[in-house]
Coordinates of C-alpha atoms and ligand atoms in Angstrom, one line a residue:
M8 CA -9.6 -1.4 28.4
K9 CA -7.0 0.7 26.5
F10 CA -7.1 -1.7 23.6
M11 CA -8.3 -5.3 22.6
P12 CA -5.7 -8.0 23.3
E13 CA -4.1 -9.5 20.2
P14 CA -6.5 -12.1 18.8
Y15 CA -3.7 -14.6 18.5
K16 CA -0.9 -16.0 20.7
V17 CA 2.7 -16.4 19.8
K18 CA 4.0 -19.8 18.7
M19 CA 7.4 -18.9 17.3
V20 CA 9.6 -15.9 17.9
E21 CA 12.3 -14.1 15.9
P22 CA 14.7 -12.3 18.3
L23 CA 15.1 -8.5 17.8
R24 CA 18.3 -6.5 18.5
I25 CA 19.0 -2.8 18.6
L26 CA 22.4 -1.4 17.5
P27 CA 24.2 1.2 19.7
K28 CA 23.5 4.7 18.5
E29 CA 27.0 5.3 17.0
E30 CA 26.6 2.1 14.9
R31 CA 23.2 3.3 13.7
I32 CA 24.7 6.6 12.6
E33 CA 27.3 4.7 10.6
A34 CA 24.7 2.3 9.2
I35 CA 22.5 5.1 7.8
K36 CA 25.5 7.0 6.4
K37 CA 26.5 3.8 4.6
A38 CA 22.9 3.5 3.3
G39 CA 23.2 7.0 1.8
Y40 CA 20.4 8.2 4.2
N41 CA 18.0 5.9 2.4
T42 CA 16.2 3.5 4.8
F43 CA 15.6 1.1 1.8
L44 CA 19.3 0.5 1.8
L45 CA 19.7 -0.5 5.4
N46 CA 20.4 -4.1 6.2
S47 CA 17.6 -5.9 8.1
R48 CA 20.1 -7.0 10.7
D49 CA 20.7 -3.3 11.6
V50 CA 17.0 -2.6 12.0
Y51 CA 15.2 -2.9 15.4
I52 CA 11.5 -2.4 14.6
D53 CA 10.9 -2.5 10.9
L54 CA 8.0 -0.2 9.8
L55 CA 9.3 0.2 6.2
T56 CA 6.4 -1.6 4.7
D57 CA 3.5 -4.0 5.3
S58 CA 4.3 -5.6 1.9
G59 CA 5.4 -9.2 2.4
T60 CA 6.4 -8.6 6.0
N61 CA 3.3 -10.0 7.6
A62 CA 3.2 -13.0 10.0
M63 CA 1.6 -16.2 8.6
S64 CA -0.7 -18.3 10.8
D65 CA -0.1 -22.0 11.8
R66 CA -2.6 -23.0 9.2
Q67 CA -0.7 -21.2 6.5
W68 CA 2.6 -22.8 7.6
A69 CA 0.8 -26.1 7.6
G70 CA -0.4 -25.3 4.1
L71 CA 3.2 -25.0 2.9
M72 CA 3.5 -28.8 3.5
M73 CA 0.6 -29.3 1.0
G74 CA 2.6 -27.7 -1.8
D75 CA 1.7 -29.5 -5.1
E76 CA 4.8 -28.4 -7.1
A77 CA 3.5 -29.8 -10.4
Y78 CA 4.6 -27.5 -13.2
A79 CA 1.0 -27.4 -14.6
G80 CA -2.4 -27.8 -12.9
S81 CA -1.3 -27.6 -9.3
E82 CA -3.9 -28.5 -6.7
N83 CA -2.9 -25.3 -4.8
W84 CA -3.7 -23.2 -7.9
F85 CA -7.3 -24.5 -8.0
H86 CA -7.6 -23.7 -4.3
L87 CA -6.4 -20.1 -4.8
Q88 CA -8.5 -19.6 -7.9
S89 CA -11.7 -20.8 -6.3
T90 CA -11.0 -18.8 -3.1
V91 CA -10.6 -15.5 -5.2
Q92 CA -13.8 -16.4 -7.2
E93 CA -15.7 -17.0 -4.0
I94 CA -14.5 -13.9 -2.1
M95 CA -14.6 -11.4 -4.9
G96 CA -17.0 -12.9 -7.4
F97 CA -14.8 -12.5 -10.5
K98 CA -15.0 -15.1 -13.2
H99 CA -11.3 -15.4 -14.0
V100 CA -8.0 -15.2 -12.1
V101 CA -4.5 -15.0 -13.5
P102 CA -1.7 -15.6 -10.9
T103 CA 1.4 -13.4 -10.7
H104 CA 4.4 -13.3 -8.4
Q105 CA 3.2 -10.1 -6.8
G106 CA 1.1 -7.0 -7.5
R107 CA 3.4 -5.3 -10.0
G108 CA 3.3 -8.5 -12.0
A109 CA -0.4 -8.0 -12.4
E110 CA 0.1 -4.3 -13.2
N111 CA 2.5 -5.3 -15.9
L112 CA 0.1 -7.6 -17.6
L113 CA -2.9 -5.2 -17.3
S114 CA -1.0 -2.2 -18.6
Q115 CA 0.6 -4.1 -21.5
I116 CA -2.8 -5.4 -22.6
L117 CA -4.9 -2.3 -22.1
V118 CA -2.7 0.8 -22.1
K119 CA -1.5 2.2 -25.4
P120 CA 0.4 5.5 -26.3
G121 CA -2.3 8.2 -26.0
S122 CA -4.2 6.3 -23.3
Y123 CA -5.3 8.2 -20.2
V124 CA -5.7 6.2 -17.0
P125 CA -7.6 8.1 -14.3
G126 CA -7.2 7.0 -10.6
N127 CA -7.6 8.1 -7.0
M128 CA -4.0 9.3 -6.5
Y129 CA -1.0 7.6 -8.0
F130 CA 0.9 4.7 -6.7
T131 CA 4.5 4.3 -7.8
T132 CA 4.6 0.9 -9.5
T133 CA 1.0 1.3 -10.9
R134 CA 1.8 4.6 -12.6
A135 CA 5.2 3.3 -13.8
H136 CA 3.6 0.5 -15.7
Q137 CA 0.9 2.8 -17.2
E138 CA 3.6 5.2 -18.3
L139 CA 6.0 2.5 -19.6
N140 CA 3.2 1.5 -22.0
G141 CA 2.7 5.1 -23.2
G142 CA -0.3 6.0 -20.9
T143 CA -0.8 9.1 -18.9
F144 CA -2.0 8.8 -15.3
V145 CA -4.6 11.4 -14.3
D146 CA -5.4 12.0 -10.6
V147 CA -9.1 12.3 -10.1
I148 CA -9.2 11.9 -6.3
N149 CA -11.1 14.4 -4.3
D150 CA -9.2 17.5 -3.2
D151 CA -9.4 16.6 0.5
A152 CA -7.1 13.7 -0.1
H153 CA -4.2 16.1 -0.7
I154 CA -4.7 17.8 2.6
S155 CA -2.8 16.1 5.4
D156 CA -4.9 16.9 8.5
N157 CA -8.7 16.8 8.0
P158 CA -10.0 14.2 10.5
D159 CA -13.6 14.8 9.6
V160 CA -13.3 13.5 6.1
L161 CA -13.9 9.8 6.6
F162 CA -13.4 8.6 3.0
K163 CA -10.5 10.6 1.7
G164 CA -9.9 7.9 -1.0
N165 CA -13.1 8.9 -2.8
I166 CA -13.0 9.8 -6.5
D167 CA -14.2 13.3 -7.5
L168 CA -16.9 12.4 -10.1
K169 CA -16.7 15.8 -11.7
K170 CA -13.0 15.5 -12.3
Y171 CA -13.6 12.0 -13.7
E172 CA -16.4 13.2 -16.0
D173 CA -14.5 16.3 -17.1
L174 CA -11.6 14.0 -18.2
I175 CA -14.0 11.7 -20.1
N176 CA -15.4 14.7 -21.9
K177 CA -12.0 16.1 -22.6
V178 CA -10.1 13.1 -23.9
G179 CA -13.0 10.8 -24.9
A180 CA -14.0 7.5 -23.3
E181 CA -12.3 5.6 -26.1
N182 CA -9.0 6.8 -24.8
I183 CA -9.6 5.6 -21.3
P184 CA -9.0 1.9 -21.2
Y185 CA -10.0 1.7 -17.5
I186 CA -10.2 3.7 -14.3
C187 CA -7.9 2.4 -11.5
V188 CA -9.7 2.6 -8.1
G189 CA -7.3 2.0 -5.2
V190 CA -9.0 0.5 -2.2
T191 CA -7.5 1.8 0.1
V192 CA -5.3 4.7 -1.2
N193 CA -1.8 4.1 0.0
L194 CA -0.2 7.5 -0.7
A195 CA -3.1 9.5 0.7
G196 CA -2.4 7.8 4.0
G197 CA -4.2 4.4 3.6
Q198 CA -7.5 6.2 3.1
P199 CA -10.7 4.2 2.2
V200 CA -13.3 4.7 -0.6
S201 CA -16.9 4.6 0.5
M202 CA -19.3 2.1 -0.9
K203 CA -21.5 4.9 -2.2
N204 CA -18.5 6.3 -4.2
L205 CA -17.6 2.9 -5.6
R206 CA -21.2 2.5 -6.8
E207 CA -21.3 6.0 -8.3
V208 CA -17.9 5.5 -10.1
Y209 CA -19.1 2.2 -11.5
E210 CA -22.4 3.7 -12.8
L211 CA -20.6 6.7 -14.4
S212 CA -18.0 4.3 -16.0
K213 CA -20.7 2.0 -17.4
K214 CA -22.5 4.9 -18.8
H215 CA -19.4 5.6 -20.9
G216 CA -18.4 2.0 -21.5
I217 CA -15.2 2.4 -19.4
R218 CA -13.8 -0.6 -17.4
V219 CA -13.4 -0.2 -13.6
M220 CA -10.3 -2.0 -12.3
F221 CA -9.6 -2.0 -8.5
D222 CA -6.2 -2.0 -7.1
C223 CA -7.4 -4.2 -4.2
T224 CA -4.1 -4.5 -2.4
R225 CA -5.7 -3.5 1.0
Y226 CA -9.3 -4.2 0.2
V227 CA -10.1 -5.8 3.6
E228 CA -9.0 -2.6 5.4
N229 CA -11.3 -0.7 3.1
A230 CA -14.2 -3.0 3.9
Y231 CA -13.5 -2.5 7.7
F232 CA -13.7 1.3 7.3
I233 CA -17.0 0.9 5.4
K234 CA -18.4 -1.2 8.3
A235 CA -17.1 1.2 10.9
R236 CA -17.9 4.5 9.2
E237 CA -20.6 4.2 6.5
E238 CA -24.3 4.3 7.2
G239 CA -26.0 0.9 6.7
Y240 CA -23.0 -1.4 7.0
K241 CA -22.4 -1.8 10.7
D242 CA -24.4 -5.1 10.8
K243 CA -22.9 -6.5 7.7
T244 CA -20.0 -9.0 7.8
I245 CA -16.6 -8.1 6.2
A246 CA -17.2 -10.8 3.6
E247 CA -20.6 -9.3 2.7
I248 CA -19.1 -5.8 2.4
V249 CA -16.2 -7.2 0.3
K250 CA -18.6 -9.0 -2.1
E251 CA -20.6 -5.8 -2.6
M252 CA -17.4 -3.7 -3.2
F253 CA -16.3 -6.0 -6.0
S254 CA -19.7 -5.9 -7.6
Y255 CA -18.7 -2.4 -8.6
A256 CA -15.6 -3.6 -10.5
D257 CA -14.8 -5.3 -13.8
G258 CA -11.6 -6.7 -12.4
A259 CA -8.7 -6.1 -10.1
T260 CA -4.9 -6.2 -9.5
M261 CA -3.9 -7.7 -6.2
S262 CA -0.7 -7.8 -4.2
G263 CA -1.1 -10.8 -1.9
K264 CA 1.8 -9.4 0.2
K265 CA -0.6 -7.1 2.0
D266 CA -4.2 -8.2 2.6
G267 CA -3.4 -11.7 1.4
I268 CA -1.1 -12.0 4.5
V269 CA 1.6 -13.8 2.6
N270 CA 5.2 -13.0 1.8
I271 CA 4.9 -13.3 -2.0
G272 CA 2.0 -13.6 -4.5
G273 CA -0.5 -11.6 -6.5
F274 CA -3.1 -11.9 -9.3
L275 CA -5.0 -10.1 -12.0
A276 CA -8.7 -10.9 -11.8
M277 CA -11.5 -10.1 -14.3
N278 CA -14.9 -10.9 -15.8
E279 CA -14.1 -10.1 -19.4
E280 CA -13.3 -13.1 -21.6
E281 CA -11.0 -11.2 -24.0
L282 CA -8.9 -9.7 -21.2
Y283 CA -8.6 -13.1 -19.6
S284 CA -7.5 -14.8 -22.8
K285 CA -4.9 -12.1 -23.5
A286 CA -3.6 -12.2 -19.9
T287 CA -3.2 -16.0 -19.9
A288 CA -1.3 -15.7 -23.2
L289 CA 1.0 -13.0 -21.8
V290 CA 1.5 -14.4 -18.3
V291 CA 3.7 -17.2 -19.6
V292 CA 6.1 -14.6 -20.9
Y293 CA 6.6 -12.9 -17.6
E294 CA 5.4 -15.1 -14.8
G295 CA 5.0 -18.7 -15.9
M296 CA 2.1 -21.0 -16.6
P297 CA -1.4 -19.6 -15.9
S298 CA -1.6 -22.2 -13.1
Y299 CA 1.3 -20.8 -11.0
G300 CA 2.2 -17.3 -12.2
G301 CA 5.6 -17.0 -10.6
M302 CA 4.5 -18.6 -7.3
T303 CA 5.3 -22.0 -5.9
G304 CA 2.4 -24.4 -5.1
R305 CA 3.1 -23.9 -1.4
D306 CA 2.9 -20.1 -1.7
M307 CA -0.5 -20.4 -3.5
E308 CA -1.8 -22.6 -0.7
A309 CA -0.7 -20.1 2.0
F310 CA -2.2 -17.3 -0.1
A311 CA -5.6 -19.0 -0.4
I312 CA -5.7 -19.6 3.4
G313 CA -4.5 -16.0 4.1
L314 CA -7.2 -14.5 2.0
K315 CA -9.8 -16.3 4.1
E316 CA -8.2 -15.4 7.4
A317 CA -8.1 -11.7 6.5
L318 CA -11.9 -11.6 6.5
D319 CA -12.1 -12.5 10.2
Y320 CA -13.6 -9.5 12.0
N321 CA -11.5 -9.8 15.1
Y322 CA -8.3 -10.0 13.0
I323 CA -9.1 -6.9 10.9
K324 CA -10.5 -4.9 13.9
H325 CA -7.3 -5.5 15.9
R326 CA -5.1 -4.7 12.8
V327 CA -6.7 -1.3 12.1
E328 CA -7.0 -0.4 15.7
Q329 CA -3.3 -0.9 16.3
V330 CA -2.6 1.6 13.6
E331 CA -5.1 4.0 15.1
Y332 CA -3.5 3.6 18.5
L333 CA -0.1 4.7 17.3
G334 CA -1.6 7.6 15.3
N335 CA -3.6 8.8 18.3
K336 CA -0.6 8.6 20.6
L337 CA 1.5 10.7 18.2
S338 CA -1.3 13.2 17.5
E339 CA -2.0 13.7 21.3
A340 CA 1.7 14.6 21.6
G341 CA 1.4 17.3 19.0
I342 CA 3.1 15.4 16.2
P343 CA 1.7 16.3 12.8
I344 CA 0.2 13.3 11.1
V345 CA -2.3 12.5 8.3
R346 CA -5.8 12.3 9.8
P347 CA -8.0 10.4 9.8
V348 CA -5.4 7.6 10.5
G349 CA -5.4 5.1 7.7
G350 CA -5.6 1.3 7.6
H351 CA -2.0 0.2 7.3
A352 CA 0.2 3.0 8.5
V353 CA 0.5 6.2 10.3
F354 CA 1.9 9.0 8.0
L355 CA 3.9 11.8 9.6
D356 CA 3.5 15.2 7.9
A357 CA 7.2 15.9 7.3
R358 CA 6.5 19.4 5.9
A359 CA 4.9 20.4 9.2
F360 CA 7.4 18.4 11.3
L361 CA 10.4 20.2 9.6
P362 CA 9.0 23.5 8.3
H363 CA 12.6 24.9 8.0
I364 CA 13.5 22.3 5.3
P365 CA 12.3 23.1 1.8
Q366 CA 10.8 20.3 -0.3
E367 CA 13.8 20.3 -2.7
Q368 CA 15.9 19.2 0.3
Y369 CA 13.7 16.2 0.9
P370 CA 12.3 16.7 4.5
A371 CA 10.6 13.3 4.5
Q372 CA 13.8 11.5 3.4
V373 CA 15.9 13.1 6.2
L374 CA 13.1 12.6 8.8
A375 CA 13.1 8.8 8.1
A376 CA 16.9 8.8 8.5
E377 CA 16.7 10.7 11.8
I378 CA 14.1 8.4 13.3
Y379 CA 16.4 5.5 12.5
I380 CA 19.3 7.2 14.2
E381 CA 17.1 8.0 17.2
S382 CA 15.7 4.5 17.7
G383 CA 16.6 1.8 15.1
V384 CA 13.1 2.0 13.8
R385 CA 12.9 1.9 10.0
T386 CA 10.2 4.0 8.2
M387 CA 9.7 4.9 4.6
E388 CA 9.8 8.2 2.7
R389 CA 6.6 8.9 0.8
G390 CA 7.1 12.4 -0.5
N391 CA 9.0 14.3 -3.2
V392 CA 11.6 11.6 -3.6
S393 CA 9.0 8.9 -4.1
A394 CA 7.0 11.1 -6.5
G395 CA 10.0 11.1 -8.9
R396 CA 10.2 13.3 -12.0
T397 CA 7.9 14.0 -14.9
K398 CA 8.8 13.0 -18.4
E399 CA 10.4 16.4 -18.8
G400 CA 12.6 15.7 -15.8
K401 CA 10.8 18.1 -13.3
E402 CA 10.2 17.1 -9.7
Y403 CA 6.5 16.7 -8.8
F404 CA 6.7 18.4 -5.4
P405 CA 3.6 16.6 -4.2
K406 CA 1.4 18.4 -1.6
L407 CA 1.9 15.4 0.7
E408 CA 5.5 15.1 2.0
L409 CA 5.1 12.1 4.3
V410 CA 7.0 9.5 6.4
R411 CA 5.2 6.3 6.6
L412 CA 5.2 4.1 9.7
T413 CA 3.8 0.9 8.2
L414 CA 2.5 -1.8 10.5
P415 CA 3.1 -5.4 9.3
R416 CA 0.1 -7.6 10.1
R417 CA 0.2 -9.8 13.2
V418 CA 3.9 -8.9 14.0
Y419 CA 4.3 -6.2 16.6
S420 CA 2.7 -5.6 20.0
Y421 CA 1.4 -2.5 21.6
A422 CA 4.7 -2.2 23.6
H423 CA 6.6 -1.9 20.3
L424 CA 4.2 0.9 19.3
D425 CA 4.8 2.7 22.5
F426 CA 8.6 2.5 21.9
V427 CA 8.1 3.9 18.3
A428 CA 5.9 6.8 19.6
E429 CA 8.4 7.8 22.2
A430 CA 11.2 7.8 19.7
I431 CA 9.3 10.0 17.3
I432 CA 8.4 12.4 20.1
R433 CA 12.1 12.7 21.0
T434 CA 13.0 13.4 17.4
F435 CA 10.3 16.0 17.3
K436 CA 11.9 17.8 20.3
R437 CA 15.2 18.1 18.4
R438 CA 13.7 18.9 15.0
D439 CA 15.4 22.3 14.7
E440 CA 18.8 20.6 14.5
I441 CA 17.8 18.5 11.5
K442 CA 19.3 19.6 8.1
G443 CA 18.1 18.8 4.5
L444 CA 19.5 16.4 2.0
K445 CA 20.7 16.3 -1.6
F446 CA 21.1 13.4 -4.0
I447 CA 24.5 12.0 -4.6
Y448 CA 23.1 9.2 -6.8
E449 CA 19.7 9.5 -8.5
P450 CA 18.3 6.4 -10.4
P451 CA 16.3 7.2 -13.6
V452 CA 13.1 5.3 -12.5
L453 CA 11.5 4.7 -9.0
R454 CA 14.5 6.6 -7.5
F455 CA 13.3 6.1 -3.9
F456 CA 14.4 2.4 -3.9
T457 CA 18.1 2.9 -4.5
G458 CA 18.8 6.7 -4.4
R459 CA 21.6 7.9 -2.1
F460 CA 21.9 11.2 -0.3
E461 CA 24.1 13.4 1.8
H462 CA 23.4 16.5 4.0
V463 CA 23.3 19.8 2.1
Ligands
PLI514 C1 -1.5 0.1 -3.5 C2 -0.4 -0.7 -4.0 C3 0.7 -1.0 -3.3 O1 0.9 -0.5 -2.1 C4 1.8 -1.8 -3.9 C5 3.0 -2.1 -3.2 N1 3.2 -1.4 -2.1 C6 4.4 -1.4 -1.4 C7 5.5 -2.2 -1.8 C8 4.4 -0.6 -0.2 O2 5.4 -0.6 0.6 O3 3.4 0.1 0.1 C9 1.5 -2.4 -5.2 C10 2.6 -3.3 -5.8 O4 2.5 -4.5 -5.2 P1 3.8 -5.4 -5.1 O5 4.7 -4.8 -4.2 O6 4.4 -5.5 -6.5 O7 3.3 -6.8 -4.6 C11 0.4 -2.1 -5.8 N2 -0.6 -1.3 -5.3

């Protein structure tokens, strides 16, 4: 069998349509060559993000009918709270409307001017909140993570313990409020962290009295890779692996919009009483009561159910294998991608795809636009544009200049993936005709969301 059949059947459909090519050219021009600015109605297959775009199950939809919309003490909140405590083992949970809501609370409470926050590669909103509170993000990921194609490195998300310890010795543990461990590492290509590395990072952190906070947005995918790739875990259930992972953390920020398989939701979880008390005091300023945190009761119900469904082995195996299927199909056709293939997306290496376009002309940005023109498929730039500028206004020119093909959970079939692969292969064949871009509008923060471009 080429691949396992989807472990679910369709109960409701949402018709798709593809614009004629001349209308696609108009649409992307109007969007300033920024796929974030395209209208959903003009998109055929939407691989912009797996955030909030996932399909809920019949049980989750049924859960929406159980919404207890009481302003305080909603039944659904107790269901969500106890589910997180059971799955992750944390003592306390503070609900937020989505992941960056949790990042805002955590950074405001723990990050001060002069703080250093080490982590395994940056993520845009995570670093933004750390910097907005005067902190400096320090990348302590292993060097392999910054190399696009090295298929034999199975845990490219791992933290380089020497880099981490050097930072501790340089700035002092008292200036490191926590280390942020992303499981998986989105911008490295959805790359996992091994259980061994999680354990070692935790031990080193405890030795210096430093908190370990996971960014656990895609933690189930991470658990799947541990089961599939790490010695000693193939006979463990996903739930058992997840429980051990979180035993190496003092807390976590979570975006439910990914591995919670819901369209909105998030939380900040922790064991520490003081952090909990400060977070419950602050959450009312930004998100609402500590018993809803910016979510409706029905959303919390769907979130609690989704967290449990995500632990099902057949679900997560199919989910990750779909991504691998698309990655292998492209790689076999000679398309340069990040390898090993990650958990939530295939990442095209735009620098290798378009070697004639210098990074200051944003190759990943123009490649995403060209794929849309070719096929109506929407992808996302994850390169120099996303990296933004330093405080001094300089561009980061990250080593990884990528276009992300992000698969929403339980949405597309293998036939859709074949269509995507063929479109990218056609684009690759005409890559020499593609020209670079320049900004015509550059926002001051997180410029990739609303920036606009034209050809140089
Ligand atoms: C690893 C990680 C993310 O990937 C993340 C959001 N990611 C988006 C929107 C994405 O398209 O990847 C966030 C922010 O979550 P939020 O989009 O605010 O629910 C935090 N950590």
